[in-house]
């Protein structure tokens, strides 16, 4: 069973934030091309030799645990495209001090992977589903289909990943009309659905999609309440949870809103990101990075990696200008992992 290492002292950054959550991007590849995330043409992906290998990822996790990290998430690109995903999961879960391992996925490959991942120690899954309208899935998530998403969700439930958590990025003219349907599905089943504001990260196609199709949380919430009645706020149990959560007085599920543009939550940020090509990316919305792969491949061990992580935490910035359309310029969302 996993439990946080009692001896590790969590790192604090210069703004007093405790940083104990590492998001690990396993690849920049994806089997989908969501309009706001990836263009259909002109993509170049990191060659596989440039990606951190399973043993290198394990070393980073050991280093992170030694400086007080205990929560980890696999992301991408699409993490299920890594052939060694189950091995990576097993390795991470074997590290003493890892208290929680989760993964964000588009669910397409879950029918074959959900059970092996559960058996390897994965605790939780977040499933990305922007709409369950068959035509709009095709238009927004492109190479996906309603049936494949449904099969992925079912596989996750059957493997014991409950409650199911769904992530929906609300995108004007593509799926803002489907939020009520998603909520209905969730609240009847004890699921947790979270609506995320579209960020202007410019990786999609056409490149203006994220800016022009932003829908504020206020509007999404109003649409849901108009159709289904008032949402009742749930108490904040975790200050670093970026989602503000609600429920209805009827229904069992939870409805959450993640509002990076209209209500930035930098003050509660507890996370560090590791890019697939082995760099600590200090803040989703800024460009600063520190190379950890180079240190590992030059023979540095767990202590060397922990020292780089310490510097990365000490240099973490705060504040962004998303509301002015400004964000990271050198990286797209699929390279950082959301
Ligand atoms: N492929 C996996 C998935 O889609 O869940 C993991 C990686 S994906 C980059 C992680 C999350 O970022 C997804 O929920 C996706 O919808 C979200 N995302 C991608 N581009 C975004 C953007 N411009 N603004 C807000 N969220 C975005
Ligand atoms: Fe792929 Fe996830 Fe980006 Fe969609 S949001 S294109 S599923 S990485």
PDB file of C-alpha atoms in Angstrom, residues 74-201:
ATOM      1  CA  UNK A  74       1.011  10.807 -15.781  1.00  0.00           C
ATOM      2  CA  UNK A  75      -0.033  12.908 -18.741  1.00  0.00           C
ATOM      3  CA  UNK A  76       1.057  13.824 -22.281  1.00  0.00           C
ATOM      4  CA  UNK A  77       0.294  14.028 -25.227  1.00  0.00           C
ATOM      5  CA  UNK A  78      -1.505  10.791 -24.680  1.00  0.00           C
ATOM      6  CA  UNK A  79       0.236   8.741 -21.975  1.00  0.00           C
ATOM      7  CA  UNK A  80      -1.419   5.485 -23.060  1.00  0.00           C
ATOM      8  CA  UNK A  81       0.635   5.586 -26.280  1.00  0.00           C
ATOM      9  CA  UNK A  82       3.768   4.650 -24.307  1.00  0.00           C
ATOM     10  CA  UNK A  83       4.350   0.934 -24.840  1.00  0.00           C
ATOM     11  CA  UNK A  84       6.020   0.783 -21.417  1.00  0.00           C
ATOM     12  CA  UNK A  85       3.190   2.561 -19.555  1.00  0.00           C
ATOM     13  CA  UNK A  86       2.374  -0.381 -17.270  1.00  0.00           C
ATOM     14  CA  UNK A  87       6.067  -0.828 -16.435  1.00  0.00           C
ATOM     15  CA  UNK A  88       6.408   2.905 -15.686  1.00  0.00           C
ATOM     16  CA  UNK A  89       3.307   2.717 -13.458  1.00  0.00           C
ATOM     17  CA  UNK A  90       4.677  -0.291 -11.579  1.00  0.00           C
ATOM     18  CA  UNK A  91       8.067   1.363 -11.101  1.00  0.00           C
ATOM     19  CA  UNK A  92       6.558   4.595  -9.761  1.00  0.00           C
ATOM     20  CA  UNK A  93       4.207   2.751  -7.403  1.00  0.00           C
ATOM     21  CA  UNK A  94       7.115   0.736  -6.012  1.00  0.00           C
ATOM     22  CA  UNK A  95       8.859   3.893  -4.771  1.00  0.00           C
ATOM     23  CA  UNK A  96       8.375   4.255  -1.030  1.00  0.00           C
ATOM     24  CA  UNK A  97       6.780   7.641  -0.405  1.00  0.00           C
ATOM     25  CA  UNK A  98       4.548   7.757  -3.478  1.00  0.00           C
ATOM     26  CA  UNK A  99       1.122   8.260  -1.910  1.00  0.00           C
ATOM     27  CA  UNK A 100      -0.955   8.818  -5.032  1.00  0.00           C
ATOM     28  CA  UNK A 101      -0.518   8.105  -8.743  1.00  0.00           C
ATOM     29  CA  UNK A 102      -3.115   9.221 -11.273  1.00  0.00           C
ATOM     30  CA  UNK A 103      -3.296   9.664 -15.046  1.00  0.00           C
ATOM     31  CA  UNK A 104      -5.078  11.980 -17.471  1.00  0.00           C
ATOM     32  CA  UNK A 105      -6.150  10.220 -20.668  1.00  0.00           C
ATOM     33  CA  UNK A 106      -8.494  10.479 -23.627  1.00  0.00           C
ATOM     34  CA  UNK A 107      -9.695   6.905 -22.759  1.00  0.00           C
ATOM     35  CA  UNK A 108      -9.401   5.468 -26.282  1.00  0.00           C
ATOM     36  CA  UNK A 109      -6.953   2.735 -25.226  1.00  0.00           C
ATOM     37  CA  UNK A 110      -8.463   2.016 -21.808  1.00  0.00           C
ATOM     38  CA  UNK A 111     -10.323  -1.144 -22.864  1.00  0.00           C
ATOM     39  CA  UNK A 112      -6.963  -2.906 -23.076  1.00  0.00           C
ATOM     40  CA  UNK A 113      -5.096  -0.926 -20.405  1.00  0.00           C
ATOM     41  CA  UNK A 114      -7.469  -0.108 -17.544  1.00  0.00           C
ATOM     42  CA  UNK A 115      -7.140  -3.453 -15.741  1.00  0.00           C
ATOM     43  CA  UNK A 116      -3.324  -3.810 -16.111  1.00  0.00           C
ATOM     44  CA  UNK A 117      -2.922  -0.234 -14.891  1.00  0.00           C
ATOM     45  CA  UNK A 118      -5.098  -0.879 -11.851  1.00  0.00           C
ATOM     46  CA  UNK A 119      -3.128  -4.042 -11.112  1.00  0.00           C
ATOM     47  CA  UNK A 120       0.150  -2.097 -11.447  1.00  0.00           C
ATOM     48  CA  UNK A 121      -0.972   0.328  -8.737  1.00  0.00           C
ATOM     49  CA  UNK A 122      -2.562   3.298 -10.551  1.00  0.00           C
ATOM     50  CA  UNK A 123      -4.965   4.994  -8.129  1.00  0.00           C
ATOM     51  CA  UNK A 124      -7.090   7.328 -10.223  1.00  0.00           C
ATOM     52  CA  UNK A 125      -7.931   8.246 -13.808  1.00  0.00           C
ATOM     53  CA  UNK A 126      -9.197  11.520 -15.261  1.00  0.00           C
ATOM     54  CA  UNK A 127     -10.926  10.984 -18.570  1.00  0.00           C
ATOM     55  CA  UNK A 128     -10.997  13.755 -21.131  1.00  0.00           C
ATOM     56  CA  UNK A 129     -14.395  13.978 -22.796  1.00  0.00           C
ATOM     57  CA  UNK A 130     -15.545  17.278 -24.246  1.00  0.00           C
ATOM     58  CA  UNK A 131     -18.888  16.046 -25.547  1.00  0.00           C
ATOM     59  CA  UNK A 132     -20.815  12.812 -26.039  1.00  0.00           C
ATOM     60  CA  UNK A 133     -22.684  14.074 -29.079  1.00  0.00           C
ATOM     61  CA  UNK A 134     -21.434  11.767 -31.880  1.00  0.00           C
ATOM     62  CA  UNK A 135     -21.045  14.512 -34.511  1.00  0.00           C
ATOM     63  CA  UNK A 136     -19.496  17.043 -32.201  1.00  0.00           C
ATOM     64  CA  UNK A 137     -16.976  14.511 -30.819  1.00  0.00           C
ATOM     65  CA  UNK A 138     -15.771  14.089 -34.422  1.00  0.00           C
ATOM     66  CA  UNK A 139     -15.602  17.835 -34.974  1.00  0.00           C
ATOM     67  CA  UNK A 140     -13.860  18.749 -31.714  1.00  0.00           C
ATOM     68  CA  UNK A 141     -11.730  15.738 -30.737  1.00  0.00           C
ATOM     69  CA  UNK A 142     -11.364  14.681 -34.369  1.00  0.00           C
ATOM     70  CA  UNK A 143      -9.988  11.096 -34.462  1.00  0.00           C
ATOM     71  CA  UNK A 144     -12.188  10.078 -31.493  1.00  0.00           C
ATOM     72  CA  UNK A 145     -15.748   8.719 -31.446  1.00  0.00           C
ATOM     73  CA  UNK A 146     -18.550   8.597 -28.905  1.00  0.00           C
ATOM     74  CA  UNK A 147     -18.451   4.770 -28.895  1.00  0.00           C
ATOM     75  CA  UNK A 148     -14.722   4.617 -28.205  1.00  0.00           C
ATOM     76  CA  UNK A 149     -14.994   7.121 -25.351  1.00  0.00           C
ATOM     77  CA  UNK A 150     -17.944   5.226 -23.846  1.00  0.00           C
ATOM     78  CA  UNK A 151     -16.008   1.946 -24.092  1.00  0.00           C
ATOM     79  CA  UNK A 152     -13.018   3.576 -22.362  1.00  0.00           C
ATOM     80  CA  UNK A 153     -15.169   4.921 -19.527  1.00  0.00           C
ATOM     81  CA  UNK A 154     -16.824   1.525 -19.070  1.00  0.00           C
ATOM     82  CA  UNK A 155     -13.432  -0.212 -18.960  1.00  0.00           C
ATOM     83  CA  UNK A 156     -12.227   2.252 -16.319  1.00  0.00           C
ATOM     84  CA  UNK A 157     -15.316   1.632 -14.183  1.00  0.00           C
ATOM     85  CA  UNK A 158     -15.049  -2.146 -14.563  1.00  0.00           C
ATOM     86  CA  UNK A 159     -11.394  -2.026 -13.525  1.00  0.00           C
ATOM     87  CA  UNK A 160     -12.410  -0.249 -10.301  1.00  0.00           C
ATOM     88  CA  UNK A 161     -11.441   3.348 -11.091  1.00  0.00           C
ATOM     89  CA  UNK A 162     -14.355   4.884  -9.232  1.00  0.00           C
ATOM     90  CA  UNK A 163     -15.631   7.487  -8.963  1.00  0.00           C
ATOM     91  CA  UNK A 164     -15.014   8.270 -12.636  1.00  0.00           C
ATOM     92  CA  UNK A 165     -13.738  11.808 -13.168  1.00  0.00           C
ATOM     93  CA  UNK A 166     -14.436  13.493 -16.484  1.00  0.00           C
ATOM     94  CA  UNK A 167     -12.634  16.590 -17.805  1.00  0.00           C
ATOM     95  CA  UNK A 168     -14.396  18.793 -20.354  1.00  0.00           C
ATOM     96  CA  UNK A 169     -12.777  21.819 -21.974  1.00  0.00           C
ATOM     97  CA  UNK A 170     -15.604  24.190 -22.897  1.00  0.00           C
ATOM     98  CA  UNK A 171     -15.078  25.540 -26.423  1.00  0.00           C
ATOM     99  CA  UNK A 172     -17.494  28.008 -27.982  1.00  0.00           C
ATOM    100  CA  UNK A 173     -19.280  26.796 -31.120  1.00  0.00           C
ATOM    101  CA  UNK A 174     -17.970  23.256 -30.524  1.00  0.00           C
ATOM    102  CA  UNK A 175     -19.412  21.929 -27.236  1.00  0.00           C
ATOM    103  CA  UNK A 176     -20.722  24.681 -24.973  1.00  0.00           C
ATOM    104  CA  UNK A 177     -24.233  23.435 -25.798  1.00  0.00           C
ATOM    105  CA  UNK A 178     -23.370  19.936 -24.415  1.00  0.00           C
ATOM    106  CA  UNK A 179     -22.405  20.813 -20.860  1.00  0.00           C
ATOM    107  CA  UNK A 180     -25.888  20.121 -19.473  1.00  0.00           C
ATOM    108  CA  UNK A 181     -25.925  16.622 -21.024  1.00  0.00           C
ATOM    109  CA  UNK A 182     -22.546  15.805 -19.505  1.00  0.00           C
ATOM    110  CA  UNK A 183     -23.720  16.991 -16.088  1.00  0.00           C
ATOM    111  CA  UNK A 184     -26.865  14.848 -16.347  1.00  0.00           C
ATOM    112  CA  UNK A 185     -24.778  11.778 -17.106  1.00  0.00           C
ATOM    113  CA  UNK A 186     -22.466  12.484 -14.191  1.00  0.00           C
ATOM    114  CA  UNK A 187     -24.946  13.316 -11.456  1.00  0.00           C
ATOM    115  CA  UNK A 188     -27.072  10.250 -12.104  1.00  0.00           C
ATOM    116  CA  UNK A 189     -24.042   8.003 -11.710  1.00  0.00           C
ATOM    117  CA  UNK A 190     -21.962   9.406  -8.895  1.00  0.00           C
ATOM    118  CA  UNK A 191     -19.330  10.658 -11.353  1.00  0.00           C
ATOM    119  CA  UNK A 192     -17.341  13.852 -11.055  1.00  0.00           C
ATOM    120  CA  UNK A 193     -17.393  16.157 -14.096  1.00  0.00           C
ATOM    121  CA  UNK A 194     -15.120  19.194 -14.307  1.00  0.00           C
ATOM    122  CA  UNK A 195     -15.468  22.018 -16.802  1.00  0.00           C
ATOM    123  CA  UNK A 196     -12.175  23.651 -17.755  1.00  0.00           C
ATOM    124  CA  UNK A 197     -11.795  27.112 -19.264  1.00  0.00           C
ATOM    125  CA  UNK A 198      -9.987  27.040 -22.605  1.00  0.00           C
ATOM    126  CA  UNK A 199      -6.514  28.570 -22.290  1.00  0.00           C
ATOM    127  CA  UNK A 200      -4.878  30.532 -25.095  1.00  0.00           C
ATOM    128  CA  UNK A 201      -1.949  28.192 -25.547  1.00  0.00           C
TER     129      UNK A 201
END
